[in-house]
Amino acid sequence: ERKLRWCQEEVERVTKELREVVIHDERWSRGMELLTSIPAVSDKTAVVLLSELPPVERCATGKQWVAFCGVNPEPHDSGKTTWSRLSKKGAARIRVRLYMPAVGALRWNPPIRALGERLKAKGKGGKLRVMASMNKLLRQAFAVLSTGRPFDPSFAALALDKQGSI
């Protein structure tokens, strides 16, 4: 019980320190504000994205963030047969922390919900829909941080129309 109390106190202390850092650092506070404007992205998810991924200034596209996390499709060929699967070459700790936000995004984020419904109509399984959701969520986060504008579902739908599916 004593160790459990100590762990809970330590979590509270670290959470308080993190809040102070976010409040006093303009880059962190603006990043947190922008990322939490995306439906299904909480404070914890925003902290993971800001702390674990390379800064937006160092990446040209959201595809680089997706590849860094290892949620990009990896094509395979064997004779006449071709298929793809999840790369998993990136940071596993980010994939683990993005799983539940991706599941929530399938329900609460309109562009990701539409993606999930299209994939379900094609007969794709739940895991594939969650990974596609994770991919799109990372791209939305990159777009929000790189433009400096909060999430706007109508803008996301317009961008989707210009570039096609996913």
PDB file of N, CA and C in Angstrom, residues 30-42 45-46 49-50 53 56 61-67 69 71 98 100-116 118 129-161 163-166:
ATOM      1  N   ARG A  30       1.067  26.091 -27.363  1.00  0.00           N
ATOM      2  CA  ARG A  30       0.394  26.233 -28.662  1.00  0.00           C
ATOM      3  C   ARG A  30       0.178  24.857 -29.301  1.00  0.00           C
ATOM      4  N   GLY A  31       1.175  23.987 -29.216  1.00  0.00           N
ATOM      5  CA  GLY A  31       1.046  22.638 -29.755  1.00  0.00           C
ATOM      6  C   GLY A  31      -0.062  21.857 -29.059  1.00  0.00           C
ATOM      7  N   MET A  32      -0.127  21.955 -27.739  1.00  0.00           N
ATOM      8  CA  MET A  32      -1.191  21.271 -26.991  1.00  0.00           C
ATOM      9  C   MET A  32      -2.565  21.798 -27.389  1.00  0.00           C
ATOM     10  N   GLU A  33      -2.663  23.106 -27.537  1.00  0.00           N
ATOM     11  CA  GLU A  33      -3.934  23.724 -27.917  1.00  0.00           C
ATOM     12  C   GLU A  33      -4.374  23.237 -29.305  1.00  0.00           C
ATOM     13  N   LEU A  34      -3.437  23.195 -30.244  1.00  0.00           N
ATOM     14  CA  LEU A  34      -3.770  22.767 -31.606  1.00  0.00           C
ATOM     15  C   LEU A  34      -4.123  21.282 -31.655  1.00  0.00           C
ATOM     16  N   LEU A  35      -3.337  20.464 -30.991  1.00  0.00           N
ATOM     17  CA  LEU A  35      -3.566  19.018 -31.054  1.00  0.00           C
ATOM     18  C   LEU A  35      -4.859  18.610 -30.365  1.00  0.00           C
ATOM     19  N   THR A  36      -5.184  19.246 -29.256  1.00  0.00           N
ATOM     20  CA  THR A  36      -6.419  18.876 -28.558  1.00  0.00           C
ATOM     21  C   THR A  36      -7.660  19.398 -29.277  1.00  0.00           C
ATOM     22  N   SER A  37      -7.490  20.202 -30.328  1.00  0.00           N
ATOM     23  CA  SER A  37      -8.641  20.615 -31.134  1.00  0.00           C
ATOM     24  C   SER A  37      -9.109  19.477 -32.045  1.00  0.00           C
ATOM     25  N   ILE A  38      -8.277  18.451 -32.226  1.00  0.00           N
ATOM     26  CA  ILE A  38      -8.648  17.285 -33.035  1.00  0.00           C
ATOM     27  C   ILE A  38      -9.505  16.368 -32.178  1.00  0.00           C
ATOM     28  N   PRO A  39     -10.687  15.969 -32.668  1.00  0.00           N
ATOM     29  CA  PRO A  39     -11.512  15.046 -31.884  1.00  0.00           C
ATOM     30  C   PRO A  39     -10.774  13.738 -31.615  1.00  0.00           C
ATOM     31  N   ALA A  40     -10.851  13.244 -30.396  1.00  0.00           N
ATOM     32  CA  ALA A  40     -10.239  11.999 -29.916  1.00  0.00           C
ATOM     33  C   ALA A  40      -8.791  12.173 -29.504  1.00  0.00           C
ATOM     34  N   VAL A  41      -8.248  13.377 -29.541  1.00  0.00           N
ATOM     35  CA  VAL A  41      -6.886  13.614 -29.057  1.00  0.00           C
ATOM     36  C   VAL A  41      -6.980  14.321 -27.710  1.00  0.00           C
ATOM     37  N   SER A  42      -6.523  13.635 -26.665  1.00  0.00           N
ATOM     38  CA  SER A  42      -6.572  14.193 -25.315  1.00  0.00           C
ATOM     39  C   SER A  42      -5.241  14.859 -24.988  1.00  0.00           C
ATOM     40  N   THR A  45      -2.404  12.258 -25.142  1.00  0.00           N
ATOM     41  CA  THR A  45      -2.002  11.947 -26.514  1.00  0.00           C
ATOM     42  C   THR A  45      -1.196  13.096 -27.106  1.00  0.00           C
ATOM     43  N   ALA A  46      -1.613  14.319 -26.844  1.00  0.00           N
ATOM     44  CA  ALA A  46      -0.892  15.483 -27.360  1.00  0.00           C
ATOM     45  C   ALA A  46       0.528  15.533 -26.800  1.00  0.00           C
ATOM     46  N   LEU A  49       2.627  12.981 -28.661  1.00  0.00           N
ATOM     47  CA  LEU A  49       2.973  13.421 -30.007  1.00  0.00           C
ATOM     48  C   LEU A  49       4.043  14.510 -29.990  1.00  0.00           C
ATOM     49  N   LEU A  50       3.919  15.439 -29.064  1.00  0.00           N
ATOM     50  CA  LEU A  50       4.896  16.528 -29.008  1.00  0.00           C
ATOM     51  C   LEU A  50       6.255  16.075 -28.494  1.00  0.00           C
ATOM     52  N   LEU A  53       7.651  12.503 -31.160  1.00  0.00           N
ATOM     53  CA  LEU A  53       7.852  12.646 -32.603  1.00  0.00           C
ATOM     54  C   LEU A  53       8.793  13.804 -32.919  1.00  0.00           C
ATOM     55  N   VAL A  56       7.806  19.318 -36.315  1.00  0.00           N
ATOM     56  CA  VAL A  56       7.201  19.476 -37.636  1.00  0.00           C
ATOM     57  C   VAL A  56       8.168  20.181 -38.591  1.00  0.00           C
ATOM     58  N   THR A  61       6.561  16.103 -44.760  1.00  0.00           N
ATOM     59  CA  THR A  61       5.159  15.706 -44.898  1.00  0.00           C
ATOM     60  C   THR A  61       4.723  14.874 -43.695  1.00  0.00           C
ATOM     61  N   GLY A  62       3.408  14.682 -43.594  1.00  0.00           N
ATOM     62  CA  GLY A  62       2.855  13.828 -42.554  1.00  0.00           C
ATOM     63  C   GLY A  62       3.230  12.367 -42.763  1.00  0.00           C
ATOM     64  N   LYS A  63       3.557  11.994 -44.009  1.00  0.00           N
ATOM     65  CA  LYS A  63       3.964  10.621 -44.290  1.00  0.00           C
ATOM     66  C   LYS A  63       5.222  10.258 -43.504  1.00  0.00           C
ATOM     67  N   GLN A  64       6.096  11.216 -43.280  1.00  0.00           N
ATOM     68  CA  GLN A  64       7.310  10.946 -42.510  1.00  0.00           C
ATOM     69  C   GLN A  64       6.971  10.638 -41.060  1.00  0.00           C
ATOM     70  N   TRP A  65       5.997  11.330 -40.496  1.00  0.00           N
ATOM     71  CA  TRP A  65       5.553  11.028 -39.131  1.00  0.00           C
ATOM     72  C   TRP A  65       4.957   9.641 -39.077  1.00  0.00           C
ATOM     73  N   VAL A  66       4.144   9.307 -40.073  1.00  0.00           N
ATOM     74  CA  VAL A  66       3.497   7.994 -40.132  1.00  0.00           C
ATOM     75  C   VAL A  66       4.561   6.906 -40.212  1.00  0.00           C
ATOM     76  N   ALA A  67       5.566   7.107 -41.046  1.00  0.00           N
ATOM     77  CA  ALA A  67       6.642   6.117 -41.184  1.00  0.00           C
ATOM     78  C   ALA A  67       7.460   6.032 -39.903  1.00  0.00           C
ATOM     79  N   CYS A  69       6.386   6.294 -36.961  1.00  0.00           N
ATOM     80  CA  CYS A  69       5.608   5.505 -36.008  1.00  0.00           C
ATOM     81  C   CYS A  69       5.396   4.072 -36.474  1.00  0.00           C
ATOM     82  N   VAL A  71       3.182   2.980 -38.834  1.00  0.00           N
ATOM     83  CA  VAL A  71       1.801   2.639 -39.170  1.00  0.00           C
ATOM     84  C   VAL A  71       1.527   2.828 -40.660  1.00  0.00           C
ATOM     85  N   LEU A  98      -1.128   5.429 -29.258  1.00  0.00           N
ATOM     86  CA  LEU A  98      -2.101   5.969 -30.206  1.00  0.00           C
ATOM     87  C   LEU A  98      -3.272   5.024 -30.468  1.00  0.00           C
ATOM     88  N   MET A 100      -5.809   3.670 -28.514  1.00  0.00           N
ATOM     89  CA  MET A 100      -7.128   4.088 -28.015  1.00  0.00           C
ATOM     90  C   MET A 100      -7.601   5.397 -28.647  1.00  0.00           C
ATOM     91  N   PRO A 101      -6.735   6.404 -28.844  1.00  0.00           N
ATOM     92  CA  PRO A 101      -7.211   7.586 -29.572  1.00  0.00           C
ATOM     93  C   PRO A 101      -7.688   7.249 -30.988  1.00  0.00           C
ATOM     94  N   ALA A 102      -7.034   6.277 -31.635  1.00  0.00           N
ATOM     95  CA  ALA A 102      -7.459   5.883 -32.980  1.00  0.00           C
ATOM     96  C   ALA A 102      -8.828   5.214 -32.930  1.00  0.00           C
ATOM     97  N   VAL A 103      -9.061   4.404 -31.914  1.00  0.00           N
ATOM     98  CA  VAL A 103     -10.379   3.764 -31.759  1.00  0.00           C
ATOM     99  C   VAL A 103     -11.436   4.837 -31.502  1.00  0.00           C
ATOM    100  N   GLY A 104     -11.124   5.795 -30.655  1.00  0.00           N
ATOM    101  CA  GLY A 104     -12.061   6.889 -30.394  1.00  0.00           C
ATOM    102  C   GLY A 104     -12.305   7.749 -31.620  1.00  0.00           C
ATOM    103  N   ALA A 105     -11.266   7.939 -32.427  1.00  0.00           N
ATOM    104  CA  ALA A 105     -11.411   8.752 -33.638  1.00  0.00           C
ATOM    105  C   ALA A 105     -12.352   8.103 -34.638  1.00  0.00           C
ATOM    106  N   LEU A 106     -12.393   6.778 -34.644  1.00  0.00           N
ATOM    107  CA  LEU A 106     -13.323   6.086 -35.544  1.00  0.00           C
ATOM    108  C   LEU A 106     -14.774   6.430 -35.220  1.00  0.00           C
ATOM    109  N   ARG A 107     -15.005   6.876 -34.011  1.00  0.00           N
ATOM    110  CA  ARG A 107     -16.366   7.224 -33.621  1.00  0.00           C
ATOM    111  C   ARG A 107     -16.604   8.738 -33.614  1.00  0.00           C
ATOM    112  N   TRP A 108     -15.611   9.535 -33.175  1.00  0.00           N
ATOM    113  CA  TRP A 108     -15.858  10.949 -32.919  1.00  0.00           C
ATOM    114  C   TRP A 108     -15.230  11.907 -33.927  1.00  0.00           C
ATOM    115  N   ASN A 109     -14.307  11.468 -34.742  1.00  0.00           N
ATOM    116  CA  ASN A 109     -13.638  12.338 -35.701  1.00  0.00           C
ATOM    117  C   ASN A 109     -14.294  12.124 -37.068  1.00  0.00           C
ATOM    118  N   PRO A 110     -15.040  13.112 -37.597  1.00  0.00           N
ATOM    119  CA  PRO A 110     -15.821  12.894 -38.821  1.00  0.00           C
ATOM    120  C   PRO A 110     -15.024  12.359 -40.024  1.00  0.00           C
ATOM    121  N   PRO A 111     -13.865  12.925 -40.383  1.00  0.00           N
ATOM    122  CA  PRO A 111     -13.139  12.365 -41.530  1.00  0.00           C
ATOM    123  C   PRO A 111     -12.655  10.933 -41.285  1.00  0.00           C
ATOM    124  N   ILE A 112     -12.248  10.640 -40.067  1.00  0.00           N
ATOM    125  CA  ILE A 112     -11.779   9.286 -39.763  1.00  0.00           C
ATOM    126  C   ILE A 112     -12.964   8.323 -39.682  1.00  0.00           C
ATOM    127  N   ARG A 113     -14.090   8.796 -39.198  1.00  0.00           N
ATOM    128  CA  ARG A 113     -15.284   7.952 -39.179  1.00  0.00           C
ATOM    129  C   ARG A 113     -15.676   7.571 -40.606  1.00  0.00           C
ATOM    130  N   ALA A 114     -15.612   8.546 -41.532  1.00  0.00           N
ATOM    131  CA  ALA A 114     -15.940   8.264 -42.935  1.00  0.00           C
ATOM    132  C   ALA A 114     -14.960   7.243 -43.518  1.00  0.00           C
ATOM    133  N   LEU A 115     -13.689   7.375 -43.163  1.00  0.00           N
ATOM    134  CA  LEU A 115     -12.681   6.411 -43.618  1.00  0.00           C
ATOM    135  C   LEU A 115     -13.006   5.015 -43.093  1.00  0.00           C
ATOM    136  N   GLY A 116     -13.332   4.920 -41.817  1.00  0.00           N
ATOM    137  CA  GLY A 116     -13.673   3.633 -41.222  1.00  0.00           C
ATOM    138  C   GLY A 116     -14.893   3.001 -41.865  1.00  0.00           C
ATOM    139  N   ARG A 118     -15.938   3.525 -44.978  1.00  0.00           N
ATOM    140  CA  ARG A 118     -15.555   3.080 -46.326  1.00  0.00           C
ATOM    141  C   ARG A 118     -14.817   1.750 -46.266  1.00  0.00           C
ATOM    142  N   ARG A 129      -8.888  -1.215 -39.827  1.00  0.00           N
ATOM    143  CA  ARG A 129      -9.547   0.082 -39.705  1.00  0.00           C
ATOM    144  C   ARG A 129      -8.896   0.920 -38.607  1.00  0.00           C
ATOM    145  N   VAL A 130      -8.499   0.288 -37.516  1.00  0.00           N
ATOM    146  CA  VAL A 130      -7.849   1.029 -36.432  1.00  0.00           C
ATOM    147  C   VAL A 130      -6.482   1.548 -36.883  1.00  0.00           C
ATOM    148  N   MET A 131      -5.724   0.730 -37.601  1.00  0.00           N
ATOM    149  CA  MET A 131      -4.411   1.171 -38.073  1.00  0.00           C
ATOM    150  C   MET A 131      -4.538   2.287 -39.112  1.00  0.00           C
ATOM    151  N   ALA A 132      -5.541   2.197 -39.980  1.00  0.00           N
ATOM    152  CA  ALA A 132      -5.789   3.269 -40.947  1.00  0.00           C
ATOM    153  C   ALA A 132      -6.205   4.545 -40.207  1.00  0.00           C
ATOM    154  N   SER A 133      -6.973   4.368 -39.147  1.00  0.00           N
ATOM    155  CA  SER A 133      -7.381   5.496 -38.319  1.00  0.00           C
ATOM    156  C   SER A 133      -6.162   6.146 -37.650  1.00  0.00           C
ATOM    157  N   MET A 134      -5.248   5.311 -37.169  1.00  0.00           N
ATOM    158  CA  MET A 134      -4.030   5.818 -36.549  1.00  0.00           C
ATOM    159  C   MET A 134      -3.199   6.604 -37.561  1.00  0.00           C
ATOM    160  N   ASN A 135      -3.105   6.077 -38.773  1.00  0.00           N
ATOM    161  CA  ASN A 135      -2.370   6.735 -39.852  1.00  0.00           C
ATOM    162  C   ASN A 135      -2.972   8.112 -40.122  1.00  0.00           C
ATOM    163  N   LYS A 136      -4.275   8.160 -40.279  1.00  0.00           N
ATOM    164  CA  LYS A 136      -4.947   9.424 -40.585  1.00  0.00           C
ATOM    165  C   LYS A 136      -4.882  10.402 -39.414  1.00  0.00           C
ATOM    166  N   LEU A 137      -4.951   9.898 -38.198  1.00  0.00           N
ATOM    167  CA  LEU A 137      -4.860  10.755 -37.022  1.00  0.00           C
ATOM    168  C   LEU A 137      -3.489  11.427 -36.952  1.00  0.00           C
ATOM    169  N   LEU A 138      -2.441  10.675 -37.257  1.00  0.00           N
ATOM    170  CA  LEU A 138      -1.094  11.264 -37.289  1.00  0.00           C
ATOM    171  C   LEU A 138      -0.981  12.331 -38.367  1.00  0.00           C
ATOM    172  N   ARG A 139      -1.575  12.076 -39.520  1.00  0.00           N
ATOM    173  CA  ARG A 139      -1.533  13.067 -40.600  1.00  0.00           C
ATOM    174  C   ARG A 139      -2.311  14.324 -40.225  1.00  0.00           C
ATOM    175  N   GLN A 140      -3.439  14.149 -39.533  1.00  0.00           N
ATOM    176  CA  GLN A 140      -4.194  15.314 -39.074  1.00  0.00           C
ATOM    177  C   GLN A 140      -3.382  16.118 -38.063  1.00  0.00           C
ATOM    178  N   ALA A 141      -2.712  15.432 -37.156  1.00  0.00           N
ATOM    179  CA  ALA A 141      -1.895  16.112 -36.152  1.00  0.00           C
ATOM    180  C   ALA A 141      -0.763  16.883 -36.828  1.00  0.00           C
ATOM    181  N   PHE A 142      -0.133  16.270 -37.806  1.00  0.00           N
ATOM    182  CA  PHE A 142       0.943  16.953 -38.536  1.00  0.00           C
ATOM    183  C   PHE A 142       0.399  18.192 -39.241  1.00  0.00           C
ATOM    184  N   ALA A 143      -0.762  18.064 -39.893  1.00  0.00           N
ATOM    185  CA  ALA A 143      -1.349  19.187 -40.620  1.00  0.00           C
ATOM    186  C   ALA A 143      -1.696  20.337 -39.677  1.00  0.00           C
ATOM    187  N   VAL A 144      -2.259  20.004 -38.534  1.00  0.00           N
ATOM    188  CA  VAL A 144      -2.641  21.029 -37.568  1.00  0.00           C
ATOM    189  C   VAL A 144      -1.403  21.765 -37.049  1.00  0.00           C
ATOM    190  N   LEU A 145      -0.351  21.031 -36.732  1.00  0.00           N
ATOM    191  CA  LEU A 145       0.864  21.664 -36.218  1.00  0.00           C
ATOM    192  C   LEU A 145       1.607  22.452 -37.296  1.00  0.00           C
ATOM    193  N   SER A 146       1.635  21.935 -38.518  1.00  0.00           N
ATOM    194  CA  SER A 146       2.395  22.615 -39.567  1.00  0.00           C
ATOM    195  C   SER A 146       1.692  23.879 -40.060  1.00  0.00           C
ATOM    196  N   THR A 147       0.357  23.888 -40.067  1.00  0.00           N
ATOM    197  CA  THR A 147      -0.356  25.089 -40.504  1.00  0.00           C
ATOM    198  C   THR A 147      -0.566  26.086 -39.378  1.00  0.00           C
ATOM    199  N   GLY A 148      -0.558  25.599 -38.147  1.00  0.00           N
ATOM    200  CA  GLY A 148      -0.802  26.486 -37.014  1.00  0.00           C
ATOM    201  C   GLY A 148      -2.272  26.835 -36.848  1.00  0.00           C
ATOM    202  N   ARG A 149      -3.151  26.078 -37.500  1.00  0.00           N
ATOM    203  CA  ARG A 149      -4.592  26.320 -37.410  1.00  0.00           C
ATOM    204  C   ARG A 149      -5.258  25.155 -36.702  1.00  0.00           C
ATOM    205  N   PRO A 150      -6.275  25.421 -35.859  1.00  0.00           N
ATOM    206  CA  PRO A 150      -6.988  24.330 -35.188  1.00  0.00           C
ATOM    207  C   PRO A 150      -7.704  23.434 -36.198  1.00  0.00           C
ATOM    208  N   PHE A 151      -8.054  22.241 -35.746  1.00  0.00           N
ATOM    209  CA  PHE A 151      -8.711  21.265 -36.604  1.00  0.00           C
ATOM    210  C   PHE A 151     -10.052  21.787 -37.080  1.00  0.00           C
ATOM    211  N   ASP A 152     -10.322  21.614 -38.353  1.00  0.00           N
ATOM    212  CA  ASP A 152     -11.587  22.007 -38.960  1.00  0.00           C
ATOM    213  C   ASP A 152     -12.058  20.856 -39.834  1.00  0.00           C
ATOM    214  N   PRO A 153     -13.139  20.145 -39.444  1.00  0.00           N
ATOM    215  CA  PRO A 153     -13.571  18.984 -40.225  1.00  0.00           C
ATOM    216  C   PRO A 153     -13.957  19.324 -41.658  1.00  0.00           C
ATOM    217  N   SER A 154     -14.480  20.523 -41.902  1.00  0.00           N
ATOM    218  CA  SER A 154     -14.854  20.881 -43.274  1.00  0.00           C
ATOM    219  C   SER A 154     -13.607  21.052 -44.138  1.00  0.00           C
ATOM    220  N   PHE A 155     -12.544  21.591 -43.569  1.00  0.00           N
ATOM    221  CA  PHE A 155     -11.284  21.724 -44.303  1.00  0.00           C
ATOM    222  C   PHE A 155     -10.690  20.349 -44.579  1.00  0.00           C
ATOM    223  N   ALA A 156     -10.803  19.439 -43.606  1.00  0.00           N
ATOM    224  CA  ALA A 156     -10.288  18.082 -43.785  1.00  0.00           C
ATOM    225  C   ALA A 156     -11.051  17.372 -44.899  1.00  0.00           C
ATOM    226  N   ALA A 157     -12.347  17.597 -44.982  1.00  0.00           N
ATOM    227  CA  ALA A 157     -13.142  16.964 -46.039  1.00  0.00           C
ATOM    228  C   ALA A 157     -12.767  17.539 -47.398  1.00  0.00           C
ATOM    229  N   LEU A 158     -12.492  18.849 -47.453  1.00  0.00           N
ATOM    230  CA  LEU A 158     -12.080  19.471 -48.697  1.00  0.00           C
ATOM    231  C   LEU A 158     -10.731  18.928 -49.150  1.00  0.00           C
ATOM    232  N   ALA A 159      -9.788  18.789 -48.220  1.00  0.00           N
ATOM    233  CA  ALA A 159      -8.469  18.247 -48.556  1.00  0.00           C
ATOM    234  C   ALA A 159      -8.588  16.792 -49.010  1.00  0.00           C
ATOM    235  N   LEU A 160      -9.511  16.051 -48.402  1.00  0.00           N
ATOM    236  CA  LEU A 160      -9.724  14.654 -48.782  1.00  0.00           C
ATOM    237  C   LEU A 160     -10.236  14.572 -50.217  1.00  0.00           C
ATOM    238  N   ASP A 161     -11.152  15.500 -50.590  1.00  0.00           N
ATOM    239  CA  ASP A 161     -11.679  15.501 -51.947  1.00  0.00           C
ATOM    240  C   ASP A 161     -10.564  15.784 -52.964  1.00  0.00           C
ATOM    241  N   GLN A 163      -7.278  15.071 -52.676  1.00  0.00           N
ATOM    242  CA  GLN A 163      -6.249  14.054 -52.788  1.00  0.00           C
ATOM    243  C   GLN A 163      -6.787  12.634 -52.926  1.00  0.00           C
ATOM    244  N   GLY A 164      -8.097  12.452 -52.905  1.00  0.00           N
ATOM    245  CA  GLY A 164      -8.673  11.124 -53.052  1.00  0.00           C
ATOM    246  C   GLY A 164      -8.818  10.441 -51.721  1.00  0.00           C
ATOM    247  N   SER A 165      -8.952   9.129 -51.731  1.00  0.00           N
ATOM    248  CA  SER A 165      -9.171   8.394 -50.489  1.00  0.00           C
ATOM    249  C   SER A 165      -7.908   8.355 -49.648  1.00  0.00           C
ATOM    250  N   ILE A 166      -8.108   8.140 -48.375  1.00  0.00           N
ATOM    251  CA  ILE A 166      -7.081   8.158 -47.328  1.00  0.00           C
ATOM    252  C   ILE A 166      -6.183   9.313 -47.575  1.00  0.00           C
TER     253      ILE A 166
END
